[in-house]
Tab-separated table of C-alpha atoms in Angstrom:
chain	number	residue	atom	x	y	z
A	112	UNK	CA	77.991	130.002	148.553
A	113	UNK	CA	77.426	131.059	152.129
A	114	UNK	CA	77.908	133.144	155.039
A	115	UNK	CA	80.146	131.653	158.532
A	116	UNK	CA	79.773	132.662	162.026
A	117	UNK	CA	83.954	132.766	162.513
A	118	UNK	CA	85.495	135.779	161.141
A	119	UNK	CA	83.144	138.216	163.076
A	120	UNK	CA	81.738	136.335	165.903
A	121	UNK	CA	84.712	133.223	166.746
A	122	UNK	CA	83.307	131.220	168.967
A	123	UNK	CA	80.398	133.018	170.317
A	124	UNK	CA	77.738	132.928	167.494
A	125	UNK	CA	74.530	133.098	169.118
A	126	UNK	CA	70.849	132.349	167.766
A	127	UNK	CA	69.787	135.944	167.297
A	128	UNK	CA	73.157	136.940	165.119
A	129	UNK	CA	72.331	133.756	162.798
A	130	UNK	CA	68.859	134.793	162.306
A	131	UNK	CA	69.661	137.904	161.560
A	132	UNK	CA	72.373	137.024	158.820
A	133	UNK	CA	69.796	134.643	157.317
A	134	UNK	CA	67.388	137.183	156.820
A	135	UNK	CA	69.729	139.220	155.697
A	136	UNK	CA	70.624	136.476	153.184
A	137	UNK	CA	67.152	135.762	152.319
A	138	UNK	CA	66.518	139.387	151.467
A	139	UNK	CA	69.751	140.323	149.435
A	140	UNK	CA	71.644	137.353	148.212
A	141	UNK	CA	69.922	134.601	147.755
A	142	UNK	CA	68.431	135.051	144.434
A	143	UNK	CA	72.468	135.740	143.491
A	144	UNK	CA	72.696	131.699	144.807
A	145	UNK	CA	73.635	132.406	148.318
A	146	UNK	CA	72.116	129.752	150.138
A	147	UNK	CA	73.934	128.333	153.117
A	148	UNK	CA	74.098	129.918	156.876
A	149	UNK	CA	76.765	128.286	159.218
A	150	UNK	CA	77.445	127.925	162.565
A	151	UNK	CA	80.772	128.012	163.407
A	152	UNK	CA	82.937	126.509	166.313
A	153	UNK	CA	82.156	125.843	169.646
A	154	UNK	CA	77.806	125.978	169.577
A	155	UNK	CA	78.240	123.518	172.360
A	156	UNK	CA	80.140	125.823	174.652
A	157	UNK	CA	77.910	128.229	177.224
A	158	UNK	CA	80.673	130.537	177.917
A	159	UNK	CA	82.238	131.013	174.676
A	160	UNK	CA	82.846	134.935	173.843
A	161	UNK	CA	85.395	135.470	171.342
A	162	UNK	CA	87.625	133.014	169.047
A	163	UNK	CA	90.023	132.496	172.327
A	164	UNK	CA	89.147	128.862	173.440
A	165	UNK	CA	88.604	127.998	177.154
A	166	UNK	CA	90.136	124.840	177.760
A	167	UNK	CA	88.869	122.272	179.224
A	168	UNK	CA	85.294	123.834	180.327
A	169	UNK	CA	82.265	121.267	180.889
A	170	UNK	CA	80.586	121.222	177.406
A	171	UNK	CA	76.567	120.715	176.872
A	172	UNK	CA	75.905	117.080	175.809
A	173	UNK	CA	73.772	114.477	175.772
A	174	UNK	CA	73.759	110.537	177.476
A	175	UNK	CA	75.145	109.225	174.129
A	176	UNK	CA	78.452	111.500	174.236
A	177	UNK	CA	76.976	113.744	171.184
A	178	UNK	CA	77.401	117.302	171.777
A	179	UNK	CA	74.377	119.826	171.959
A	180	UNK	CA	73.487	123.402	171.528
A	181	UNK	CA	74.097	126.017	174.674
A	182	UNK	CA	70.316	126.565	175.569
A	183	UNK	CA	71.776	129.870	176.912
A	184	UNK	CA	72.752	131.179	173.397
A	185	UNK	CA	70.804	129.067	170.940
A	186	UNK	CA	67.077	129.486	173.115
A	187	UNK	CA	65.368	127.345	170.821
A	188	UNK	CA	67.177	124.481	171.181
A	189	UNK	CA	65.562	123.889	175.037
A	190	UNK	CA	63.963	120.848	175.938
A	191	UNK	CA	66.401	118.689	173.866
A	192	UNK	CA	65.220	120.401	170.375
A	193	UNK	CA	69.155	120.946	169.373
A	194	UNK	CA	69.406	122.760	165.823
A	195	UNK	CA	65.889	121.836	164.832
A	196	UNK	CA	64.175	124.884	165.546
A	197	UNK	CA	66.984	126.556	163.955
A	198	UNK	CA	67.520	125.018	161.079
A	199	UNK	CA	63.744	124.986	160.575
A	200	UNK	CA	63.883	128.747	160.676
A	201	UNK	CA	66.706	128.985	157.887
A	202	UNK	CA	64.844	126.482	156.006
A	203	UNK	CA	61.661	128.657	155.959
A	204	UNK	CA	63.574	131.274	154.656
A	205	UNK	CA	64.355	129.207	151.533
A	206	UNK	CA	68.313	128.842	152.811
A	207	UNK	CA	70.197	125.913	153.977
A	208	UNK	CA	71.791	125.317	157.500
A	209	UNK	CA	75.191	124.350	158.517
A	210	UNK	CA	77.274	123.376	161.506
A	211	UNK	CA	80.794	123.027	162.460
A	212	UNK	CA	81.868	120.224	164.487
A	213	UNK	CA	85.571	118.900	165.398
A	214	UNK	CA	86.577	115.402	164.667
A	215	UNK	CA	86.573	112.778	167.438
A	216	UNK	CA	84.581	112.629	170.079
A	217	UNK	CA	84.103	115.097	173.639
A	218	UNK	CA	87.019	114.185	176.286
A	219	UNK	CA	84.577	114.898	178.840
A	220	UNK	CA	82.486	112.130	177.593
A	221	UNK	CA	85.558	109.825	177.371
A	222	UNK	CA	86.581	110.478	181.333
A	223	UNK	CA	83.087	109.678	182.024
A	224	UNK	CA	83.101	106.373	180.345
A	225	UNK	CA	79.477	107.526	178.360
A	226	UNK	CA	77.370	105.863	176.463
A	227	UNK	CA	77.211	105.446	172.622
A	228	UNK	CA	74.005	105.269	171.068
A	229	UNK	CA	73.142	101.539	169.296
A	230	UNK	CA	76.722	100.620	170.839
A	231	UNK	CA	77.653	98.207	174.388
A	232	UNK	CA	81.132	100.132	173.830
A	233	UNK	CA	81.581	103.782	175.518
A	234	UNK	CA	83.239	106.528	174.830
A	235	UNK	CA	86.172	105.807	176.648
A	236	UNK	CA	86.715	102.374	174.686
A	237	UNK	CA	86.933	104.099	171.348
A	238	UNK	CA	88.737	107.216	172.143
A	239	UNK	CA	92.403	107.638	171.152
A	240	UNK	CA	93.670	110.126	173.996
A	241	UNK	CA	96.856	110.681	171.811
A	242	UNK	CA	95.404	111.863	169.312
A	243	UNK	CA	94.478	115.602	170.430
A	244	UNK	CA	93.892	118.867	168.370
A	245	UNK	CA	96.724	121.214	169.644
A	246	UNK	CA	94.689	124.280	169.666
A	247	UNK	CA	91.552	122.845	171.244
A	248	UNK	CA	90.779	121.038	174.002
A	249	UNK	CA	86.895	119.888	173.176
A	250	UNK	CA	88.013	116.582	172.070
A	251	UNK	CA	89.717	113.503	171.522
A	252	UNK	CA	90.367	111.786	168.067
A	253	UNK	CA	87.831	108.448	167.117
A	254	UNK	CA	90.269	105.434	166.859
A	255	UNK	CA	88.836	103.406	163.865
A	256	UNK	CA	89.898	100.379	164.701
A	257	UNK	CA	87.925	99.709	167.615
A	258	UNK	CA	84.128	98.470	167.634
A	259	UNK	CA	81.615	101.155	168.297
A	260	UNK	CA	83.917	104.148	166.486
A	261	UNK	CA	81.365	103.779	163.073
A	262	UNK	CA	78.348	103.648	165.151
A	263	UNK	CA	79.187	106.597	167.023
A	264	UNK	CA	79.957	108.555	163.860
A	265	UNK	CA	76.344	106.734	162.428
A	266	UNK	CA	74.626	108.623	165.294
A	267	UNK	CA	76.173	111.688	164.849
A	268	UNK	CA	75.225	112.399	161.908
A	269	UNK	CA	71.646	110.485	162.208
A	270	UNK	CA	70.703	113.177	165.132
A	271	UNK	CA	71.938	115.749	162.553
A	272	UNK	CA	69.897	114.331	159.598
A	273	UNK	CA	66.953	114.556	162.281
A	274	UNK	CA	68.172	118.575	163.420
A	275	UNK	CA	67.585	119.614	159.567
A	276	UNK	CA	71.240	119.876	158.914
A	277	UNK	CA	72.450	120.786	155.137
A	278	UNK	CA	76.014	121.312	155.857
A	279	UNK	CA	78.817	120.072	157.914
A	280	UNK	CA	82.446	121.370	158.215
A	281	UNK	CA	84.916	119.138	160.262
A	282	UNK	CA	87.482	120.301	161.851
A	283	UNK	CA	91.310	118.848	162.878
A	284	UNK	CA	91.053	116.533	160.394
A	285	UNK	CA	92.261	117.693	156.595
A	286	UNK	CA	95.987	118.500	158.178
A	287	UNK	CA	96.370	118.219	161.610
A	288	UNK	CA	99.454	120.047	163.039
A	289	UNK	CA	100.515	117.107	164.734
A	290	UNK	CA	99.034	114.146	162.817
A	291	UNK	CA	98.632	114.780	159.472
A	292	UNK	CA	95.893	113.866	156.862
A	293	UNK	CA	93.037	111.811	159.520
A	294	UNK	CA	92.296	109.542	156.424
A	295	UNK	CA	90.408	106.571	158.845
A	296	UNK	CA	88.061	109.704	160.740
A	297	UNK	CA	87.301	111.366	157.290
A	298	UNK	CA	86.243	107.572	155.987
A	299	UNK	CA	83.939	106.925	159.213
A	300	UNK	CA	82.770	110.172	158.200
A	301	UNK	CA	82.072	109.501	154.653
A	302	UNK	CA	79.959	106.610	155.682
A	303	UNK	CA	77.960	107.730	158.696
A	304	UNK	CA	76.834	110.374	155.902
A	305	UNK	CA	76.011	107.924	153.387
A	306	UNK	CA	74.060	105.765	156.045
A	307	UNK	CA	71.782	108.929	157.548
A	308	UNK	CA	69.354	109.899	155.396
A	309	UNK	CA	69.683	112.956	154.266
A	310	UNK	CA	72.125	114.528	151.889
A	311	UNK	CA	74.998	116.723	153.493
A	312	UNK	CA	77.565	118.908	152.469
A	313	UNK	CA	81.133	117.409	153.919
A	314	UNK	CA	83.666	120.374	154.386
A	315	UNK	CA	86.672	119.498	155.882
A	316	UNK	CA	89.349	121.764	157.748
A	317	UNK	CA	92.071	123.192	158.331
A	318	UNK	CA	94.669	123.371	155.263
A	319	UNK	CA	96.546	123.028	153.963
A	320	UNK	CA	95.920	119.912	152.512
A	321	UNK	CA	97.476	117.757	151.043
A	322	UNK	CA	97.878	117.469	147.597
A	323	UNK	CA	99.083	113.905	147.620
A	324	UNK	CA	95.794	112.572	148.879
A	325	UNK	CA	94.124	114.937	146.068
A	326	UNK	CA	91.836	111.370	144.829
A	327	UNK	CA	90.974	110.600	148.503
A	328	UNK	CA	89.461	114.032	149.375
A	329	UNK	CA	87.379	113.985	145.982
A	330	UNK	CA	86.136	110.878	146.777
A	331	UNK	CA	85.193	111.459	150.490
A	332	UNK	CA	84.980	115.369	150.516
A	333	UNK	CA	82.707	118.219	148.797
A	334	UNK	CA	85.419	120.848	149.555
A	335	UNK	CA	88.228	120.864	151.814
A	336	UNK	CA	90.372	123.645	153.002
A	337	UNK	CA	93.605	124.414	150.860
A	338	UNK	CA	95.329	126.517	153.309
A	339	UNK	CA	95.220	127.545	157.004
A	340	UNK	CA	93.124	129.595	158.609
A	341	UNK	CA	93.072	132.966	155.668
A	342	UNK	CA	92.608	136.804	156.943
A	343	UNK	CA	92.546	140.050	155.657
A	344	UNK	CA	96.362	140.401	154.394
A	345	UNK	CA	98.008	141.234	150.989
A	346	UNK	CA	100.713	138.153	151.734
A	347	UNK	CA	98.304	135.665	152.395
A	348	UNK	CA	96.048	136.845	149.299
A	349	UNK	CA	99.249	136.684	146.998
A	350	UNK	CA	100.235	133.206	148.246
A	351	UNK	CA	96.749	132.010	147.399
A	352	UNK	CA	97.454	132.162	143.558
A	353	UNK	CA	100.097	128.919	143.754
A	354	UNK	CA	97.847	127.284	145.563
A	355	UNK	CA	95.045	127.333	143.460
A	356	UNK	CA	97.617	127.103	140.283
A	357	UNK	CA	98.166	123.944	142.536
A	358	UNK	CA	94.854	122.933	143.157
A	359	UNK	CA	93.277	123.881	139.745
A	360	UNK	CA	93.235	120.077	138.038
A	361	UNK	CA	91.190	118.854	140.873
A	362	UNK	CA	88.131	121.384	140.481
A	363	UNK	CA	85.399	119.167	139.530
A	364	UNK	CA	81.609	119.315	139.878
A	365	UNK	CA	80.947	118.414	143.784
A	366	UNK	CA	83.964	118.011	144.539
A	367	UNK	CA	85.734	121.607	145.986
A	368	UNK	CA	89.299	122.743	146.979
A	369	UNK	CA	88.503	125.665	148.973
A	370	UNK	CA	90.373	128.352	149.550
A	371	UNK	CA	88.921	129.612	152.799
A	372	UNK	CA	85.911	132.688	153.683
A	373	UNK	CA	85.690	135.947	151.988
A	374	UNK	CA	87.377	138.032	155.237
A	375	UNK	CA	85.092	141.600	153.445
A	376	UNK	CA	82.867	143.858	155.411
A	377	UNK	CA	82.935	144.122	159.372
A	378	UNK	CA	85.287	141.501	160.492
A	379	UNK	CA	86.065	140.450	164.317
A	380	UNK	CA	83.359	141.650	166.407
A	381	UNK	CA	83.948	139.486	169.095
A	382	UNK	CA	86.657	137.651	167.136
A	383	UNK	CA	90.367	138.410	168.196
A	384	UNK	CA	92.270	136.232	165.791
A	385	UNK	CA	93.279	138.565	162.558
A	386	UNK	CA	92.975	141.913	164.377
A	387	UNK	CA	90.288	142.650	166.572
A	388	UNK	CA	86.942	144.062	165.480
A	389	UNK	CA	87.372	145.952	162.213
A	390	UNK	CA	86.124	146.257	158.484
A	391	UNK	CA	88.755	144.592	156.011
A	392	UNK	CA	91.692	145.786	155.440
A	393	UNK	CA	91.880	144.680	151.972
A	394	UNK	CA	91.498	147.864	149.700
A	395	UNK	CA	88.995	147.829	147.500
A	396	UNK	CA	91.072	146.419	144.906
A	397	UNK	CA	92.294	143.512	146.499
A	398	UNK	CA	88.680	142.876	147.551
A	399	UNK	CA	87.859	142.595	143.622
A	400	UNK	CA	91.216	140.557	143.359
A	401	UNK	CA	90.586	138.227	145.968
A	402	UNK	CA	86.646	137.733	144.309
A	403	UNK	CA	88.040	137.716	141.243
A	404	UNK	CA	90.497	134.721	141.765
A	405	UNK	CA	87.681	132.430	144.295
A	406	UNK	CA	85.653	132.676	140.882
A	407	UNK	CA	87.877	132.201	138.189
A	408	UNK	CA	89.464	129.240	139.970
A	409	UNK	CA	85.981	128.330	141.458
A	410	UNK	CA	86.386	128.015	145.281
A	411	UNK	CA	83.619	127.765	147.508
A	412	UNK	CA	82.553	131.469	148.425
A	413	UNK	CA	81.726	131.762	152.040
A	414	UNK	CA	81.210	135.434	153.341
A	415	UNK	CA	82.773	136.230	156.913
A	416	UNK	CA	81.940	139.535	157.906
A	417	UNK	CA	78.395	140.775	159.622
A	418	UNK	CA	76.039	140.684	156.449
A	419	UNK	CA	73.809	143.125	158.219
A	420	UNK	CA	76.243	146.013	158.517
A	421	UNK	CA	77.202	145.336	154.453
A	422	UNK	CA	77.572	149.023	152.762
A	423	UNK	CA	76.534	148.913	149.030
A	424	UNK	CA	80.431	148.269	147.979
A	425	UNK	CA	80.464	145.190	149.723
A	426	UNK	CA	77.439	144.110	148.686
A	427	UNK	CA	77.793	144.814	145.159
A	428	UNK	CA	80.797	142.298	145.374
A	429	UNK	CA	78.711	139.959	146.147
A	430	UNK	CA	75.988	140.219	143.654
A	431	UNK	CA	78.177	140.744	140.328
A	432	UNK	CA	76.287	138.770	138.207
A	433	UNK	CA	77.893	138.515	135.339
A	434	UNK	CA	81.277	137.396	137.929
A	435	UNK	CA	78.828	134.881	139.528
A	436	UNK	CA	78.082	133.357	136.237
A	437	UNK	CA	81.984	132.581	135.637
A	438	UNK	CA	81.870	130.868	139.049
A	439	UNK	CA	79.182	128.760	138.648
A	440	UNK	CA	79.435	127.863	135.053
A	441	UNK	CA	83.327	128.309	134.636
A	442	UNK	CA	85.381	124.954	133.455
A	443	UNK	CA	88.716	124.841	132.862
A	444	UNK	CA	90.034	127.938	134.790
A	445	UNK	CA	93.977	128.043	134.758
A	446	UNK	CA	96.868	129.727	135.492
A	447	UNK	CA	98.768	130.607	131.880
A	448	UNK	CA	101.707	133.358	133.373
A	449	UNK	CA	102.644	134.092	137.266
A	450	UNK	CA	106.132	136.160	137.949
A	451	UNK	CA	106.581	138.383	140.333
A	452	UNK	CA	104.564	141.596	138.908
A	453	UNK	CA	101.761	139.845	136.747
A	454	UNK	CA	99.535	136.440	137.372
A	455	UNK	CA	97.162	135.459	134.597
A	456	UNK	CA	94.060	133.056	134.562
A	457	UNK	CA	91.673	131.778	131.839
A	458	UNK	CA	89.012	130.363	131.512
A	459	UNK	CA	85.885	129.209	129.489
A	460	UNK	CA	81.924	128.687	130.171
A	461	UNK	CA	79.094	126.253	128.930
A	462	UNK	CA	78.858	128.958	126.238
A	463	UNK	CA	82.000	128.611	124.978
A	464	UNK	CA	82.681	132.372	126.122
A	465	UNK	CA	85.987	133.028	126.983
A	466	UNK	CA	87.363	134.991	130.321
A	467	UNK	CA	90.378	136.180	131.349
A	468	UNK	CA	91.548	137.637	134.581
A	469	UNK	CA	94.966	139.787	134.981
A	470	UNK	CA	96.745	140.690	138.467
A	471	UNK	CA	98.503	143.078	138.886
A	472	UNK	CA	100.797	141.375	141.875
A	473	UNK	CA	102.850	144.392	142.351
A	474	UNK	CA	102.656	147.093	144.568
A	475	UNK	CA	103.592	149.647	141.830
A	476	UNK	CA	100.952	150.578	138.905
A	477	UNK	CA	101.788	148.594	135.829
A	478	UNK	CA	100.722	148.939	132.528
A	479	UNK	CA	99.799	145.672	130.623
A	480	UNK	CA	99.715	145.225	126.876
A	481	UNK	CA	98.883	141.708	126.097
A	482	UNK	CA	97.808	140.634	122.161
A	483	UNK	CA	94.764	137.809	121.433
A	484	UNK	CA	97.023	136.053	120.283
A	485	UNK	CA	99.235	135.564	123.872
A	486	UNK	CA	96.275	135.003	125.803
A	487	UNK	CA	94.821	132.634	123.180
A	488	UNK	CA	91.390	134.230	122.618
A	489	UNK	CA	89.468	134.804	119.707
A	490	UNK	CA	90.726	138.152	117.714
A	491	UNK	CA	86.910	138.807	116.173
A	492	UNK	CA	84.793	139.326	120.283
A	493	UNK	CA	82.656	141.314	121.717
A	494	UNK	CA	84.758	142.057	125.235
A	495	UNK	CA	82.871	142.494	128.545
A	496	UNK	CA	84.799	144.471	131.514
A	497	UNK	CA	82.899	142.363	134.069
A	498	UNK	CA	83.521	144.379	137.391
A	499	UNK	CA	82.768	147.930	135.519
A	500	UNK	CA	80.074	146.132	133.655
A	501	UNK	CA	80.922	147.533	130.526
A	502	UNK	CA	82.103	147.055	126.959
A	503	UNK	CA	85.592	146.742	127.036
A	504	UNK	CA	87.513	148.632	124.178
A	505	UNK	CA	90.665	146.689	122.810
A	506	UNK	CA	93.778	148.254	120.595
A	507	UNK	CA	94.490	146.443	117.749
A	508	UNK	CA	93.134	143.345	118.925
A	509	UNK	CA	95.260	143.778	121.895
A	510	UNK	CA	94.358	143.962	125.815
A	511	UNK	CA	95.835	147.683	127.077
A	512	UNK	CA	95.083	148.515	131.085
A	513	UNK	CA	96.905	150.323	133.741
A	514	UNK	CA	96.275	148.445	136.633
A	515	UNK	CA	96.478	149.846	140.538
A	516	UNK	CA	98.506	147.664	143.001
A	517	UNK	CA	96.873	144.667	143.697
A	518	UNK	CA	94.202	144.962	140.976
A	519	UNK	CA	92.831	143.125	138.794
A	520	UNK	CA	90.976	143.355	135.538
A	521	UNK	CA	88.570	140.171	134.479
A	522	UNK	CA	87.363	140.087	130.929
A	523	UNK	CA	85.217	138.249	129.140
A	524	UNK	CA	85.439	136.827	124.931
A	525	UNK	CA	82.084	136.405	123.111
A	526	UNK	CA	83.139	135.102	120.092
A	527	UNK	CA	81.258	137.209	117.188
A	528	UNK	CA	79.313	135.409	114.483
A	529	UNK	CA	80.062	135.771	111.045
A	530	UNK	CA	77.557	137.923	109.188
């Protein structure tokens, strides 16, 4: 559970806007287990200003071919400090900090033959220049094959370990438009991780992924991206529930499919992809749709929008308790009915309590009548309406709602004891 610099900021993140989304963090969401603040794309780059790359710019690096922080937007990282100061910040706030890199290493340090740290081998010897990401320039892809492609990835993530870093998403590399699944990168990954001393969150990007190398990314990955990159839009919202019907064997402890940021609140500041600056366009009930289904299913929950210019609705999304509980404690959460007007989830907690979530997938109002008995759950419960935060009031042991378009209700079964 986190917030990322991309859906309001793109690129162009700077120090000041990730402080201030920290504290932010720190002072409203963290005791709801909000912990993690991430940089997003392109910290590297001195002239970055929206989510529009500019190829082929000189990048800020070091003699070793690792990429550093753009003194000009992240101040603190002069004098060769990178992320420390940073991350030391976020830490002091009781949070954890993140970056996002992209797989392989910087072309720049390739056509200058440099260095690699612990390594005789350079850049250039274990580059693969055909292997490219087709909507960025920054880099080319690690070829594993050749000596030195390990120890570069070992010193990566050792002057990572050393910046304080909690978190790291990698890009290009979970389904490459051109390439595929980068199974040797994410394993020279996986290592370098292992070998640095510290433990790190391993995100890996875009989707979707695929579902063929499900064991691979749970053995290798913490969470990994189950679809492409996911904005504010009824379609893509709707087409999230086969994915995670898709997805939902592989949810294990540690081990994530993720179905992208929460695009809520005020969205593409400086940010053009998705619409230009703006607060959601998701209604309110598709907001509580779209929450409700990341925590039923239980995908990692990373907020996108400005934390600081939150109104109460939006935080009050975000700090649903009773909700939270079903995503951090939920097991079992599955899809039992999808057509075209209704989709249905269940699921249980450590408790034993039961929950389950109905959709209204429609854009008409629909009335649902559904009996214990269909849905499985117990016919003697106390029932919790966990967005109203409420007692729920069945008929006849029967679950009666109107819902709006594109709303939800989620509802939650404690089984009564017998006097």
């Amino acid at each position: 559970m986190g917030w990322n610099s991309w859906d309001c900021y793109g690129a162009s993140v700077n120090e000041e806007e990730v402080r201030g989304n920290a504290e932010y963090m720190a002072r409203h969401l963290k005791d709801f287990g909000w912990e993690y603040v991430i940089v997003d794309i392109q910290w590297y780059e001195p002239g970055a200003n929206s989510s529009q790359y500019r190829n082929f710019v000189p990048l800020v690096m070091d003699e070793y071919s690792r990429l550093q922080p753009a003194e000009n937007r992240f101040p603190s990282s002069a004098g060769g400090k990178g992320f420390a100061p940073l991350a030391e910040y976020v830490h002091s706030l009781c949070l954890k900090f993140g970056i996002h890199i992209m797989r392989g290493i910087p072309r720049q340090a390739v056509h200058s033959a440099s260095r690699i740290l612990g390594s005789e081998r350079t850049a250039r010897d274990i580059a693969h220049p055909n292997s490219i990401c087709p909507w960025n320039t920054d880099m080319y892809g690690v070829d594993a094959a050749q000596e030195g492609s390990q120890t570069y990835y070992d010193s990566l993530f050792e002057l990572y370990a050393s910046w304080g870093v909690d978190y790291v998403k990698v890009d290009d590399i979970a389904a490459s438009r051109l390439y595929g699944y980068h199974k040797d990168e994410i394993e020279l990954i996986r290592k370098a991780i292992d070998r640095c001393g510290r433990e790190i969150v391993l995100s890996l990007s875009p989707g979707p992924a695929p579902l063929e190398e499900a064991e691979h990314l749970a053995g290798h990955a913490n969470l990994w991206r189950m679809t492409d990159d996911y904005w504010d839009h009824w379609h893509l919202l709707r087409g999230m529930f086969e994915r995670c019907e898709q997805w939902a064997a592989y949810v294990q402890p540690g081990h994530w499919p993720d179905c992208d940021m929460l695009p809520l609140g005020h969205l593409g500041i400086r940010s053009v992809d998705g619409g230009g600056d703006r607060f959601t366009r998701f209604t309110p009930d598709e907001q509580v749709t779209m929450m409700t289904l990341w925590s039923i299913f239980r995908s990692p929950l990373m907020f996108g929008g400005e934390l600081r210019d939150n109104d109460e609705w939006t935080l009050s999304l975000l700090t649903n308790e009773e909700v939270l509980h079903l995503h951090r404690y939920g097991k079992g959460g599955i899809s039992v009915l999808r057509n075209d007007e209704l989709a249905i989830w269940t699921a249980e907690d450590e408790q034993g309590n039961h929950y389950v979530a109905i959709f209204n997938l429609s854009d008409e109002n629909l009335n649902v009548h559904l009996s214990f008995q269909q849905l499985n759950l117990p016919a003697q419960a106390t029932i919790r309406d966990l967005w109203r935060g409420c007692a729920f009031e069945a008929e006849e042991d029967a679950v009666s709602q109107d819902l709006p378009p594109h709303g939800c209700l989620l509802l939650k079964f404690t089984k009564e004891k017998p006097l």
